[in-house]
């Protein structure tokens, strides 16, 4: 079976050049929102059913936490070298079968 994708919309979430501190704040906040989403989703799945499969949400929280740590290191290095950070974040929204 073939999956058909149709891009409905693109949202430019972030586009610009930022100081290391600004970039850290922007991306850390986006990552934190996704971590919170997965934690709440995991909680809602397990509410009333302790045996529900929360593996995907568990793994995403771990991945996003690691990504946030790497970002902080990148920003720290940029700050120490006096460099700025360019961020281009596009959210693509699709309808799929």
Short mmCIF file of C-alpha atoms in Angstrom, two decimals:
data_model
loop_
_atom_site.label_atom_id
_atom_site.label_comp_id
_atom_site.label_asym_id
_atom_site.label_seq_id
_atom_site.Cartn_x
_atom_site.Cartn_y
_atom_site.Cartn_z
CA UNK A 1 0.00 0.00 0.00
CA UNK A 2 1.37 3.38 -0.99
CA UNK A 3 1.25 6.27 1.45
CA UNK A 4 0.33 9.56 -0.16
CA UNK A 5 1.63 12.73 1.43
CA UNK A 6 0.31 16.18 0.76
CA UNK A 7 2.00 19.17 2.34
CA UNK A 8 -0.83 21.30 3.65
CA UNK A 9 1.15 24.07 5.21
CA UNK A 10 4.59 25.16 6.25
CA UNK A 11 5.09 27.26 9.34
CA UNK A 12 8.34 29.18 9.73
CA UNK A 13 8.85 28.76 13.47
CA UNK A 14 12.29 30.31 13.68
CA UNK A 15 14.44 32.07 11.10
CA UNK A 16 17.36 34.24 12.02
CA UNK A 17 20.81 34.73 13.44
CA UNK A 18 21.03 34.77 17.21
CA UNK A 19 23.56 35.11 19.99
CA UNK A 20 24.48 31.83 21.64
CA UNK A 21 22.31 32.69 24.65
CA UNK A 22 19.30 33.59 22.50
CA UNK A 23 19.68 30.41 20.43
CA UNK A 24 19.97 28.32 23.57
CA UNK A 25 16.79 29.85 24.99
CA UNK A 26 14.80 29.47 21.76
CA UNK A 27 15.69 25.88 21.00
CA UNK A 28 15.71 24.73 24.63
CA UNK A 29 12.17 26.03 25.03
CA UNK A 30 10.99 24.23 21.89
CA UNK A 31 12.62 20.99 23.03
CA UNK A 32 11.18 21.39 26.53
CA UNK A 33 7.67 21.73 25.08
CA UNK A 34 8.13 18.48 23.14
CA UNK A 35 9.46 16.71 26.24
CA UNK A 36 6.44 17.89 28.22
CA UNK A 37 4.12 16.73 25.44
CA UNK A 38 5.57 13.21 25.54
CA UNK A 39 5.49 13.09 29.34
CA UNK A 40 1.83 14.09 29.38
CA UNK A 41 1.02 11.65 26.58
CA UNK A 42 2.79 8.88 28.48
CA UNK A 43 0.82 9.75 31.61
CA UNK A 44 -2.50 9.73 29.75
CA UNK A 45 -1.71 6.33 28.21
CA UNK A 46 -0.83 4.77 31.53
CA UNK A 47 -3.70 6.33 33.44
CA UNK A 48 -6.02 3.47 34.24
CA UNK A 49 -3.75 0.95 32.50
CA UNK A 50 -0.35 0.54 34.13
CA UNK A 51 0.64 -1.97 31.40
CA UNK A 52 0.09 0.35 28.44
CA UNK A 53 2.92 0.66 25.93
CA UNK A 54 4.69 3.96 26.51
CA UNK A 55 7.90 2.92 24.75
CA UNK A 56 7.70 5.52 22.01
CA UNK A 57 7.15 8.39 24.42
CA UNK A 58 9.86 7.06 26.74
CA UNK A 59 12.38 6.93 23.89
CA UNK A 60 11.45 10.40 22.61
CA UNK A 61 11.96 11.93 26.07
CA UNK A 62 15.42 10.33 26.21
CA UNK A 63 16.29 11.47 22.66
CA UNK A 64 15.07 15.01 23.21
CA UNK A 65 16.91 15.28 26.53
CA UNK A 66 20.14 14.21 24.78
CA UNK A 67 19.47 16.70 21.96
CA UNK A 68 18.98 19.51 24.49
CA UNK A 69 22.29 18.61 26.15
CA UNK A 70 24.12 18.67 22.78
CA UNK A 71 22.53 22.02 21.95
CA UNK A 72 23.71 23.53 25.23
CA UNK A 73 27.25 22.35 24.47
CA UNK A 74 27.10 23.83 20.95
CA UNK A 75 25.86 27.15 22.37
CA UNK A 76 28.54 27.13 25.05
CA UNK A 77 31.25 26.66 22.39
CA UNK A 78 29.75 29.41 20.21
CA UNK A 79 29.62 31.77 23.20
CA UNK A 80 33.26 31.09 24.09
CA UNK A 81 34.41 31.75 20.52
CA UNK A 82 32.22 34.82 20.05
CA UNK A 83 30.17 33.25 17.26
CA UNK A 84 26.48 33.58 16.50
CA UNK A 85 24.05 30.78 15.61
CA UNK A 86 21.72 30.69 12.62
CA UNK A 87 18.47 28.82 13.13
CA UNK A 88 16.03 27.89 10.39
CA UNK A 89 13.11 25.91 11.74
CA UNK A 90 10.30 25.01 9.37
CA UNK A 91 7.37 22.91 10.52
CA UNK A 92 5.78 20.95 7.66
CA UNK A 93 2.21 19.82 8.14
CA UNK A 94 0.97 16.93 5.99
CA UNK A 95 -2.17 14.86 5.62
CA UNK A 96 -1.29 11.19 5.14
CA UNK A 97 -3.17 7.95 4.51
#
